[in-house]
Amino acid sequence: MKFYILTLFPEMVMQGLSTSIIGRAADKGLLAIEAINIRDYTNNKHGKVDDYPYGGGAGMVMQAQPIYDAWKAIIEKEGKKIPTVYLTPQGRTFCQQDAKTFATEDAIILLCGHYEGVDERVLEEIVTDYVSIGDFVLTGGELPAMVMVDAISRMVPGVLSNKVSGETESFENGLLEYPQYSRPEEWMGKKVPAIILSGDHAKVDAWRHEQSLLRTRQRRPDLLQKATLSAKDIEFLKENE
Ligand code: ADE
């Protein structure tokens, strides 16, 4: 899968995505990440990418022309239109299902805004999806773009080495993941739950599922409302109120 990131800070994006699992997947050729400097597409000799907002107001607005030309160069290279995401607090909130859906694309473009915004006319022309990573305002779209690349990439086949880890994790069944333990068996007087050490896989699975239910109710009751629960799950939660 190929990610094109349109940004004024390509080094920031590339540095953040060149390490760990994502960096290794890129080295292996499972992913390609290209950060494109919008400034390279200005047609003024000062490399100016922003100007004052018509109608007045605080800050500067990123101008349409360099963004459009940078986008057009990608589309011409790809030979077809591809999903173009504008990172903005005004978008729909990104979720795990979106990560999975985007992971089925061959290529996507992520447009990072800055200053007070981007000239609306270029957004109308190129954007297919307006995406936010949460109800807070950041200084630019770079961190949200990196968040999206990370979440989408780990859903691309082959990127995660352990095949099951993408299936048992939080959100996969509408619930949060169960607690995990590793060595030693006792730490600071706290013992690993005996059932985990029992070697009885069916019992361990059942216990983990129950822990997922309890944890989701405690930390994210909103998720529990939407999850599909069995009669047994509902009974278990009632018994453990
Ligand atoms: N740009 C600034 N804040 C943002 C947010 N919360 N999500 C996506 N893009 C943004």
CSV table of C-alpha atoms and ligand atoms in Angstrom, one decimal:
chain,number,residue,atom,x,y,z
A,1,MET,CA,0.0,0.0,0.0
A,2,LYS,CA,1.2,3.5,-0.8
A,3,PHE,CA,0.7,6.6,1.3
A,4,TYR,CA,1.3,10.0,-0.2
A,5,ILE,CA,1.5,12.7,2.5
A,6,LEU,CA,1.1,16.3,1.3
A,7,THR,CA,2.7,18.5,4.0
A,8,LEU,CA,4.8,21.5,4.7
A,9,PHE,CA,6.9,19.4,7.1
A,10,PRO,CA,8.0,16.2,5.2
A,11,GLU,CA,11.0,15.5,7.6
A,12,MET,CA,8.7,15.4,10.6
A,13,VAL,CA,6.4,12.8,9.0
A,14,MET,CA,9.2,10.7,7.5
A,15,GLN,CA,11.1,10.6,10.8
A,16,GLY,CA,8.1,9.6,12.7
A,17,LEU,CA,7.3,6.7,10.4
A,18,SER,CA,10.7,5.3,9.6
A,19,THR,CA,11.2,3.3,12.8
A,20,SER,CA,9.7,0.2,14.4
A,21,ILE,CA,7.0,-1.9,12.8
A,22,ILE,CA,6.0,0.7,10.2
A,23,GLY,CA,9.6,1.4,9.2
A,24,ARG,CA,10.4,-2.3,8.8
A,25,ALA,CA,7.3,-2.9,6.7
A,26,ALA,CA,8.4,-0.1,4.5
A,27,ASP,CA,11.9,-1.6,4.2
A,28,LYS,CA,10.3,-4.9,3.3
A,29,GLY,CA,8.2,-3.2,0.5
A,30,LEU,CA,4.9,-4.0,2.1
A,31,LEU,CA,4.3,-0.2,2.4
A,32,ALA,CA,5.6,2.8,0.6
A,33,ILE,CA,5.4,6.2,2.4
A,34,GLU,CA,6.2,9.4,0.4
A,35,ALA,CA,6.0,12.8,2.0
A,36,ILE,CA,5.7,15.6,-0.5
A,37,ASN,CA,6.6,19.1,0.3
A,38,ILE,CA,3.7,21.4,-0.8
A,39,ARG,CA,6.2,24.2,-0.9
A,40,ASP,CA,8.0,22.6,-3.9
A,41,TYR,CA,4.9,23.3,-6.0
A,42,THR,CA,4.6,27.1,-5.4
A,43,ASN,CA,4.9,29.2,-8.6
A,44,ASN,CA,6.3,32.2,-6.8
A,45,LYS,CA,10.0,32.6,-6.3
A,46,HIS,CA,9.7,33.1,-2.5
A,47,GLY,CA,8.1,29.7,-1.9
A,48,LYS,CA,5.1,31.3,-0.3
A,49,VAL,CA,2.2,28.9,0.5
A,50,ASP,CA,-0.2,31.0,2.5
A,51,ASP,CA,-1.9,34.4,2.5
A,52,TYR,CA,-4.3,36.5,4.5
A,53,PRO,CA,-7.9,35.4,4.7
A,54,TYR,CA,-10.4,37.3,2.6
A,55,GLY,CA,-12.9,38.9,5.0
A,56,GLY,CA,-10.3,39.3,7.7
A,57,GLY,CA,-9.7,37.2,10.8
A,58,ALA,CA,-6.7,35.7,12.6
A,59,GLY,CA,-3.9,33.8,11.0
A,60,MET,CA,-3.1,32.8,7.5
A,61,VAL,CA,-4.8,30.5,5.0
A,62,MET,CA,-2.9,27.9,2.8
A,63,GLN,CA,-3.5,28.8,-0.8
A,64,ALA,CA,-5.1,26.5,-3.3
A,65,GLN,CA,-2.6,26.5,-6.2
A,66,PRO,CA,0.4,24.7,-4.7
A,67,ILE,CA,-1.8,22.1,-3.0
A,68,TYR,CA,-3.7,21.4,-6.2
A,69,ASP,CA,-0.5,21.1,-8.3
A,70,ALA,CA,1.1,18.7,-5.7
A,71,TRP,CA,-2.1,16.6,-5.7
A,72,LYS,CA,-2.3,16.6,-9.5
A,73,ALA,CA,1.2,15.4,-9.8
A,74,ILE,CA,0.3,12.4,-7.7
A,75,ILE,CA,-2.8,11.6,-9.6
A,76,GLU,CA,-0.9,11.8,-12.9
A,77,LYS,CA,1.7,9.4,-11.6
A,78,GLU,CA,-0.9,7.0,-10.3
A,79,GLY,CA,-2.9,7.3,-13.5
A,80,LYS,CA,-6.2,7.4,-11.6
A,81,LYS,CA,-8.0,9.3,-8.9
A,82,ILE,CA,-7.3,7.9,-5.4
A,83,PRO,CA,-8.9,8.6,-2.0
A,84,THR,CA,-7.8,12.0,-0.8
A,85,VAL,CA,-8.1,12.6,3.0
A,86,TYR,CA,-8.0,16.0,4.5
A,87,LEU,CA,-7.0,15.9,8.2
A,88,THR,CA,-9.2,18.3,10.1
A,89,PRO,CA,-11.0,18.6,13.4
A,90,GLN,CA,-14.1,19.1,11.2
A,91,GLY,CA,-14.0,15.6,9.9
A,92,ARG,CA,-15.7,12.4,11.0
A,93,THR,CA,-13.8,10.7,13.9
A,94,PHE,CA,-11.3,8.1,12.7
A,95,CYS,CA,-11.9,4.6,14.1
A,96,GLN,CA,-10.6,1.0,13.7
A,97,GLN,CA,-13.2,0.1,11.0
A,98,ASP,CA,-11.9,3.1,8.9
A,99,ALA,CA,-8.3,1.8,9.4
A,100,LYS,CA,-9.4,-1.6,8.0
A,101,THR,CA,-11.3,-0.1,5.1
A,102,PHE,CA,-8.5,2.2,4.0
A,103,ALA,CA,-6.1,-0.7,4.3
A,104,THR,CA,-7.9,-2.3,1.3
A,105,GLU,CA,-6.9,0.6,-1.0
A,106,ASP,CA,-3.7,0.5,-3.2
A,107,ALA,CA,-2.9,4.1,-2.4
A,108,ILE,CA,-4.2,7.1,-0.6
A,109,ILE,CA,-3.3,10.8,-0.2
A,110,LEU,CA,-3.3,12.5,3.2
A,111,LEU,CA,-3.4,16.3,3.1
A,112,CYS,CA,-2.0,18.0,6.2
A,113,GLY,CA,-3.3,21.6,6.8
A,114,HIS,CA,-1.6,24.3,8.8
A,115,TYR,CA,-2.2,27.9,9.9
A,116,GLU,CA,-5.9,28.8,10.1
A,117,GLY,CA,-6.9,26.4,7.3
A,118,VAL,CA,-6.9,25.7,3.6
A,119,ASP,CA,-8.7,27.6,0.9
A,120,GLU,CA,-12.0,25.9,0.6
A,121,ARG,CA,-12.0,25.7,-3.2
A,122,VAL,CA,-9.1,23.3,-3.4
A,123,LEU,CA,-10.7,21.1,-0.7
A,124,GLU,CA,-13.9,21.0,-2.8
A,125,GLU,CA,-11.9,20.0,-5.8
A,126,ILE,CA,-9.7,17.2,-4.4
A,127,VAL,CA,-10.9,15.9,-1.0
A,128,THR,CA,-12.9,12.6,-0.8
A,129,ASP,CA,-12.8,12.2,3.0
A,130,TYR,CA,-12.7,14.7,5.9
A,131,VAL,CA,-11.1,12.9,8.9
A,132,SER,CA,-10.5,14.0,12.5
A,133,ILE,CA,-8.6,11.9,15.1
A,134,GLY,CA,-10.6,13.3,18.0
A,135,ASP,CA,-12.3,16.4,19.4
A,136,PHE,CA,-9.3,18.5,20.1
A,137,VAL,CA,-7.4,21.0,17.9
A,138,LEU,CA,-3.7,20.3,16.9
A,139,THR,CA,-1.3,22.8,15.3
A,140,GLY,CA,-1.4,20.8,12.0
A,141,GLY,CA,-2.4,17.7,10.2
A,142,GLU,CA,1.0,15.9,10.4
A,143,LEU,CA,0.4,14.0,13.7
A,144,PRO,CA,-3.1,12.9,12.6
A,145,ALA,CA,-1.7,11.8,9.3
A,146,MET,CA,1.0,9.7,11.1
A,147,VAL,CA,-1.7,8.3,13.4
A,148,MET,CA,-3.7,7.2,10.3
A,149,VAL,CA,-0.7,5.7,8.5
A,150,ASP,CA,0.2,3.7,11.6
A,151,ALA,CA,-3.4,2.4,12.2
A,152,ILE,CA,-4.0,1.6,8.5
A,153,SER,CA,-0.6,0.0,8.0
A,154,ARG,CA,-0.9,-2.6,10.8
A,155,MET,CA,-4.1,-3.8,9.0
A,156,VAL,CA,-2.2,-4.4,5.7
A,157,PRO,CA,-1.5,-8.1,5.4
A,158,GLY,CA,2.0,-9.1,6.5
A,159,VAL,CA,2.8,-5.9,8.5
A,160,LEU,CA,2.1,-7.5,11.8
A,161,SER,CA,4.2,-10.6,12.3
A,162,ASN,CA,1.8,-12.3,14.7
A,163,LYS,CA,-1.3,-13.0,12.6
A,164,VAL,CA,-3.7,-13.3,15.5
A,165,SER,CA,-2.6,-10.1,17.3
A,166,GLY,CA,-4.7,-8.0,14.9
A,167,GLU,CA,-7.8,-10.2,15.6
A,168,THR,CA,-7.9,-10.4,19.4
A,169,GLU,CA,-7.1,-6.8,20.2
A,170,SER,CA,-9.3,-4.0,21.4
A,171,PHE,CA,-12.3,-3.1,19.2
A,172,GLU,CA,-12.1,-6.3,17.1
A,173,ASN,CA,-15.3,-7.7,18.7
A,174,GLY,CA,-16.6,-4.3,19.9
A,175,LEU,CA,-14.9,-4.8,23.2
A,176,LEU,CA,-11.6,-3.8,24.8
A,177,GLU,CA,-8.8,-6.3,25.1
A,178,TYR,CA,-8.4,-8.4,28.2
A,179,PRO,CA,-5.4,-7.8,30.6
A,180,GLN,CA,-2.1,-9.4,29.7
A,181,TYR,CA,0.6,-10.8,32.0
A,182,SER,CA,4.2,-12.0,31.6
A,183,ARG,CA,7.0,-13.2,33.8
A,184,PRO,CA,7.5,-13.3,36.8
A,185,GLU,CA,4.5,-15.1,38.2
A,186,GLU,CA,4.6,-12.7,41.2
A,187,TRP,CA,5.6,-9.1,41.1
A,188,MET,CA,5.4,-6.6,44.1
A,189,GLY,CA,3.2,-9.2,45.9
A,190,LYS,CA,0.8,-9.3,42.9
A,191,LYS,CA,0.2,-12.8,41.5
A,192,VAL,CA,-0.8,-13.6,37.9
A,193,PRO,CA,-4.4,-14.9,38.0
A,194,ALA,CA,-4.2,-18.7,38.6
A,195,ILE,CA,-6.4,-19.5,35.6
A,196,ILE,CA,-3.9,-18.0,33.2
A,197,LEU,CA,-1.3,-20.4,34.5
A,198,SER,CA,-3.7,-23.4,34.4
A,199,GLY,CA,-2.8,-24.5,30.8
A,200,ASP,CA,-6.5,-25.0,30.1
A,201,HIS,CA,-7.0,-23.0,26.9
A,202,ALA,CA,-10.8,-23.1,26.9
A,203,LYS,CA,-10.8,-21.8,30.5
A,204,VAL,CA,-8.2,-19.1,29.7
A,205,ASP,CA,-10.3,-18.0,26.6
A,206,ALA,CA,-13.5,-17.9,28.7
A,207,TRP,CA,-11.8,-15.9,31.4
A,208,ARG,CA,-10.3,-13.4,28.9
A,209,HIS,CA,-13.7,-12.9,27.3
A,210,GLU,CA,-15.2,-12.1,30.7
A,211,GLN,CA,-12.4,-9.7,31.5
A,212,SER,CA,-13.0,-8.0,28.2
A,213,LEU,CA,-16.7,-7.6,29.2
A,214,LEU,CA,-15.9,-6.2,32.6
A,215,ARG,CA,-13.2,-3.9,31.4
A,216,THR,CA,-15.3,-2.5,28.6
A,217,ARG,CA,-18.2,-1.8,31.0
A,218,GLN,CA,-15.9,-0.1,33.4
A,219,ARG,CA,-13.8,2.0,31.0
A,220,ARG,CA,-15.9,2.4,27.8
A,221,PRO,CA,-19.6,1.8,28.6
A,222,ASP,CA,-20.4,3.5,25.3
A,223,LEU,CA,-18.8,0.6,23.4
A,224,LEU,CA,-20.6,-2.0,25.5
A,225,GLN,CA,-23.9,-0.5,24.4
A,226,LYS,CA,-23.1,-1.1,20.8
A,227,ALA,CA,-21.4,-4.5,21.1
A,228,THR,CA,-23.3,-7.7,20.3
A,229,LEU,CA,-23.5,-9.7,23.5
A,230,SER,CA,-24.7,-13.3,24.0
A,231,ALA,CA,-27.3,-14.2,26.6
A,232,LYS,CA,-24.4,-15.7,28.6
A,233,ASP,CA,-22.5,-12.4,28.4
A,234,ILE,CA,-25.5,-10.4,29.6
A,235,GLU,CA,-26.0,-12.9,32.5
A,236,PHE,CA,-22.3,-12.7,33.4
A,237,LEU,CA,-22.4,-8.9,33.6
A,238,LYS,CA,-25.5,-9.0,35.7
A,239,GLU,CA,-24.0,-11.4,38.1
A,240,ASN,CA,-20.9,-9.2,38.4
A,241,GLU,CA,-22.5,-5.8,38.8
B,1,ADE,N1,-5.8,19.1,12.5
B,1,ADE,C1,-5.8,19.8,13.7
B,1,ADE,N2,-6.5,19.1,14.6
B,1,ADE,C2,-6.8,17.9,14.1
B,1,ADE,C3,-7.5,16.8,14.6
B,1,ADE,N3,-8.0,16.7,15.8
B,1,ADE,N4,-7.7,15.7,13.7
B,1,ADE,C4,-7.3,15.8,12.5
B,1,ADE,N5,-6.6,16.8,12.0
B,1,ADE,C5,-6.4,17.9,12.7
